[in-house]
Coordinates of C-alpha atoms and ligand atoms in Angstrom, one line a residue:
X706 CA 75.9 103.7 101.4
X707 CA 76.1 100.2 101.5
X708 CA 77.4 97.1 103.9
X709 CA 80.2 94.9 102.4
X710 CA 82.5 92.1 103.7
X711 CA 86.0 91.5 102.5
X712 CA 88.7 89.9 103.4
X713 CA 91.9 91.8 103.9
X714 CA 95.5 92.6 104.1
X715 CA 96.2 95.4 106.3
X716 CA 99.2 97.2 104.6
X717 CA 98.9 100.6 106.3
X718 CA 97.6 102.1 109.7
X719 CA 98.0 105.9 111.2
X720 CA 95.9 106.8 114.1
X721 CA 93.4 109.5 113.9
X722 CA 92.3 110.3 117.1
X723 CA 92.7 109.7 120.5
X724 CA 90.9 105.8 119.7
X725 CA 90.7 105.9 116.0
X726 CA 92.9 104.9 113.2
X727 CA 92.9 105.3 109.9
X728 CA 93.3 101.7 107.9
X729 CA 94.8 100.6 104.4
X730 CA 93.6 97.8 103.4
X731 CA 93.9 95.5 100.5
X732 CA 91.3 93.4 99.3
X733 CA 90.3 90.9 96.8
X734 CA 87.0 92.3 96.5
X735 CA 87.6 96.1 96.2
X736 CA 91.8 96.3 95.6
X737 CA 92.8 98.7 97.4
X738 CA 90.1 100.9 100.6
X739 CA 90.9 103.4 102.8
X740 CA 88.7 103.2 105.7
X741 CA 88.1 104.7 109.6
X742 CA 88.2 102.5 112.6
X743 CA 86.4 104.3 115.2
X744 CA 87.7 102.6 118.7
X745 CA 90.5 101.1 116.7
X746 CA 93.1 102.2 119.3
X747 CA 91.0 100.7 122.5
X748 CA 92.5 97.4 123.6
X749 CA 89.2 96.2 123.5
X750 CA 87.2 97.3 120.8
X751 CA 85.5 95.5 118.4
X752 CA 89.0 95.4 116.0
X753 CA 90.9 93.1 119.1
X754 CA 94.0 93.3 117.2
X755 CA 92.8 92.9 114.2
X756 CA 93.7 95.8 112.0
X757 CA 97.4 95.2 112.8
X758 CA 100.1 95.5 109.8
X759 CA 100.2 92.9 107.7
X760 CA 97.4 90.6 108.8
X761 CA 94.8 89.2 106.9
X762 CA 91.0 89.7 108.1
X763 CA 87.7 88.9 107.5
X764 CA 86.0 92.8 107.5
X765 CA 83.2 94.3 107.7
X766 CA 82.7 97.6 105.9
X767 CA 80.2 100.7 105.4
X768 CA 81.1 101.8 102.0
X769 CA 80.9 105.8 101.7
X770 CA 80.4 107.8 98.3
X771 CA 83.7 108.9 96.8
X772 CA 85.8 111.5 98.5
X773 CA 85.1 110.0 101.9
X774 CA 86.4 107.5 103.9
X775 CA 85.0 104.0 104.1
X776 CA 84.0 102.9 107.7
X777 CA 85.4 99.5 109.4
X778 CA 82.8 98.3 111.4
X779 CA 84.3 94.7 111.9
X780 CA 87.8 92.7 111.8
X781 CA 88.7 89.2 112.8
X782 CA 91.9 88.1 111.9
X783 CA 92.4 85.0 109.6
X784 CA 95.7 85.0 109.6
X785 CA 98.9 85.7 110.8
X786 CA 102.2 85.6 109.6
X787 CA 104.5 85.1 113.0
X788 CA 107.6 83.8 111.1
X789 CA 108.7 87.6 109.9
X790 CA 109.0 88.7 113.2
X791 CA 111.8 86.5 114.1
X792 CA 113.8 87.0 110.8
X793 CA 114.5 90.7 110.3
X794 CA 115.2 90.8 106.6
X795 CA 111.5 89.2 106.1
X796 CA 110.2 91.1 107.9
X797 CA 111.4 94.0 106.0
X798 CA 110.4 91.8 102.5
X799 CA 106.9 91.9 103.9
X800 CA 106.6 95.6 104.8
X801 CA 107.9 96.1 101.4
X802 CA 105.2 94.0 100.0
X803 CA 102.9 96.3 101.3
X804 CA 105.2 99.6 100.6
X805 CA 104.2 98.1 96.8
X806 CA 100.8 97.0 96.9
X807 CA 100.0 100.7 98.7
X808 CA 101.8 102.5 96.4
X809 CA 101.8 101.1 92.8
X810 CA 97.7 100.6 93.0
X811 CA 95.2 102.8 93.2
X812 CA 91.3 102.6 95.1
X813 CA 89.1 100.6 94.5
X814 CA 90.8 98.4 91.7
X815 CA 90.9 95.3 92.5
X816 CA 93.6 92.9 91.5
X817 CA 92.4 89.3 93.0
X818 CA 95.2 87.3 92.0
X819 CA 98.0 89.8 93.2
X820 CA 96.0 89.3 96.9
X821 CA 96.3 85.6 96.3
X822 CA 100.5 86.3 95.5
X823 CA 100.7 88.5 98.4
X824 CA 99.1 86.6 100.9
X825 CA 101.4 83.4 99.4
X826 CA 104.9 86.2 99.3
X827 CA 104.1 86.5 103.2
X828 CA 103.6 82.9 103.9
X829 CA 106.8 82.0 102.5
X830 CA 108.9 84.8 103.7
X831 CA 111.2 84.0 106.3
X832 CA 110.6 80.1 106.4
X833 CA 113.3 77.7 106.8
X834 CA 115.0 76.8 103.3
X835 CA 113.6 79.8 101.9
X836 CA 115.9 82.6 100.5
X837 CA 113.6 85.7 101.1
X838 CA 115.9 87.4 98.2
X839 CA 114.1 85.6 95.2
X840 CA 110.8 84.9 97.2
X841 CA 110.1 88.7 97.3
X842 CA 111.9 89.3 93.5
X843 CA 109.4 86.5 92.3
X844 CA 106.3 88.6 93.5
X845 CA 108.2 92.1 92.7
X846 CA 107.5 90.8 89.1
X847 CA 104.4 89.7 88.7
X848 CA 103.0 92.5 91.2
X849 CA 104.9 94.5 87.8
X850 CA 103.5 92.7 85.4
X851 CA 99.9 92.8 86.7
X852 CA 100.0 96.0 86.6
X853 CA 100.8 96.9 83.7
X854 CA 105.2 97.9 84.4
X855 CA 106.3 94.7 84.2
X856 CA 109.7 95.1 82.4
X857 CA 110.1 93.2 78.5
X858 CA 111.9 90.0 79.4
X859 CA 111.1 88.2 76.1
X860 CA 111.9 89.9 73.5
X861 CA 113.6 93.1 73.1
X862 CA 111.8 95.9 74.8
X863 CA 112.6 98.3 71.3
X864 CA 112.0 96.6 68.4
X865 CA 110.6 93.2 69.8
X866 CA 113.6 90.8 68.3
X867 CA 113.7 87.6 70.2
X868 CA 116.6 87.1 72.8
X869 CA 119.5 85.1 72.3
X870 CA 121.4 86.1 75.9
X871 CA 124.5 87.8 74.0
X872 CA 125.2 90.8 74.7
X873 CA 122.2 91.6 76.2
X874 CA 121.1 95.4 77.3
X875 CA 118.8 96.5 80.6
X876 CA 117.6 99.8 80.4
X877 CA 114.6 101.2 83.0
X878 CA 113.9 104.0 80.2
X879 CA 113.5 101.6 77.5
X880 CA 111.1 99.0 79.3
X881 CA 113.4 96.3 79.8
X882 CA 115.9 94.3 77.8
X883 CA 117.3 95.7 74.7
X884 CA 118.9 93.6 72.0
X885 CA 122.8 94.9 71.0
X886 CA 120.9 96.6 67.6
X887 CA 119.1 98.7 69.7
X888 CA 121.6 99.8 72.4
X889 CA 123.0 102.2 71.4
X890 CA 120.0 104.0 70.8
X891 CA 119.2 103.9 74.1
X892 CA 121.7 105.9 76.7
X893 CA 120.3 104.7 80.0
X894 CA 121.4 101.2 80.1
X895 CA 123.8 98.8 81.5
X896 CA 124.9 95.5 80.4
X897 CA 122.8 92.5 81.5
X898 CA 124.7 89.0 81.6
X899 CA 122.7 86.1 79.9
X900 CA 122.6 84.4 83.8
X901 CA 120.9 87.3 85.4
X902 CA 118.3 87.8 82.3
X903 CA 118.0 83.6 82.3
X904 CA 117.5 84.2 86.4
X905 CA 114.7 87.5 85.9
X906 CA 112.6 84.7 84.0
X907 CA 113.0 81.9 86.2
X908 CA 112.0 84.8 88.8
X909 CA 108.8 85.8 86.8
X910 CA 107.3 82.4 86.3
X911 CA 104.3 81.3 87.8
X912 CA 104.7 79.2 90.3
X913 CA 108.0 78.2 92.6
X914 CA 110.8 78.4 90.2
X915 CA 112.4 81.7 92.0
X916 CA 113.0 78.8 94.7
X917 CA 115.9 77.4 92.4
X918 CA 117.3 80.8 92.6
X919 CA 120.5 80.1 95.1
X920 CA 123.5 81.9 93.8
X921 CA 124.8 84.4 96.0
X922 CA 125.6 86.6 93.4
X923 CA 122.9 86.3 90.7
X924 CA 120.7 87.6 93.7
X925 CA 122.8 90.3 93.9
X926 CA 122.7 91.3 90.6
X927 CA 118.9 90.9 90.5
X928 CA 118.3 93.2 93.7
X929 CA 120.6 95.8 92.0
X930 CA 118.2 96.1 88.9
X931 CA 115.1 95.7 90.4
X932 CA 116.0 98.7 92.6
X933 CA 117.0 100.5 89.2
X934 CA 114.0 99.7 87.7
X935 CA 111.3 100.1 90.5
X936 CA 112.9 103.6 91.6
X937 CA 112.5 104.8 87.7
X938 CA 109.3 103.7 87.0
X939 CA 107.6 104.6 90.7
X940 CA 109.7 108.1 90.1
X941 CA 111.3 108.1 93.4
X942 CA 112.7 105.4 96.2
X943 CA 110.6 103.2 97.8
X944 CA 111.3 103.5 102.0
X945 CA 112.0 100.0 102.4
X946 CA 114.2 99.3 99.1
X947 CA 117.6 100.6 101.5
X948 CA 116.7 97.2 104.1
X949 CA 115.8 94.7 101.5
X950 CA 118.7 91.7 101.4
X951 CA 119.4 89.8 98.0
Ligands
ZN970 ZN1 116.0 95.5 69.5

């Protein structure tokens, strides 16, 4: 048993008893922690309001043996992200950001720069000039990639042929794009136009470039496949992909 403080992003929370609740949080320090908040329903209790979805807090926890749950002793917020509540289809972008980081990591693995992405996906999400479409593709990809699912953009996801953008493939069973050689090897696929597969790597790129991302219909098309692709590779549909906008 030992004492540890992280800093977090709550991205789940069920109660447990008639003051308790059980907490998913998502840190830097330890990826992913399941942990009990004893008095964590009491309006005054040492979590304030802490341990509310999505908000990111400076915690204190007892760390338990494996098998058991992890014990939150302490939680301040550090901050909040306000602007989703007054745009519905962030908000919706940042539950799914935590739908994701729940679901496609496991305990205790910690992923520090995916916290950094997250925290940066939230920030951004539902600010003015900012399309929440390609602000929550951008970190659907590199959450992907991190992780080991992101899908081959570069070169052809068969037999590793550079891209051209003719007659370009996507396929979720094949790992990404596939060059017109390997098609028809392939049967689930559909075509991919040389704007959408230029727009998945503008998407993917460090940094802001999915903020050049505009066109109304290139979102579209992007959405469409990353529903495809998540839903095959996670084996089933994630809750929030029905509310997410382009
Ligand atoms: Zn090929």
């Amino acid at each position: 048993m030992s004492l540890d403080k992280a800093t977090a992003l709550v991205i789940r929370g069920t109660d447990f008893s008639e003051t308790s609740r059980i907490v998913t949080l998502w840190t830097p320090e330890f990826g992913k922690v399941r942990a009990l908040a004893k008095g964590g329903r009491r309006l005054k209790s040492n979590f304030d309001v802490a341990i509310d979805l999505l908000t990111v807090c400076g915690i204190v926890l007892i760390r338990k043996t494996s098998g058991s749950l992890d014990l939150l002793t302490e939680a301040q917020v550090q901050e909040r992200f306000p602007q989703l509540r007054h745009d519905l289809t962030a908000l919706y972008a940042g539950y799914y950001v935590a739908e994701m980081l729940g679901d496609w990591t496991q305990d205790h693995d910690p992923h520090p720069s995916l916290f950094e992405e997250a925290v940066v996906t939230l920030r951004n999400l539902g600010q003015p000039g900012v399309v929440n479409g390609p602000c929550l593709a951008h970190f659907e990809l590199v959450l992907l990639r991190e992780l080991g699912y992101g899908p081959a953009l570069d070169f052809c996801a068969d037999c590793g042929a550079t891209l051209s953008g003719q007659g370009l493939a996507f396929s979720a069973a094949g790992g990404g794009v596939l060059c017109q050689a390997c098609q028809p090897r392939q049967r689930e696929k559909r075509p991919l136009s040389e704007a959408t597969w230029r727009t998945l790597e503008r998407l993917r790129s460090p940094g802001e470039s999915w903020r050049e991302v505009q066109d109304p219909h290139l979102r579209s098309e992007v959405r469409q496949l990353l529903d495809h692709y998540v839903t095959y590779v996670l084996g089933r549909r994630p809750r929030l992909l029905p509310y997410l906008g382009s």
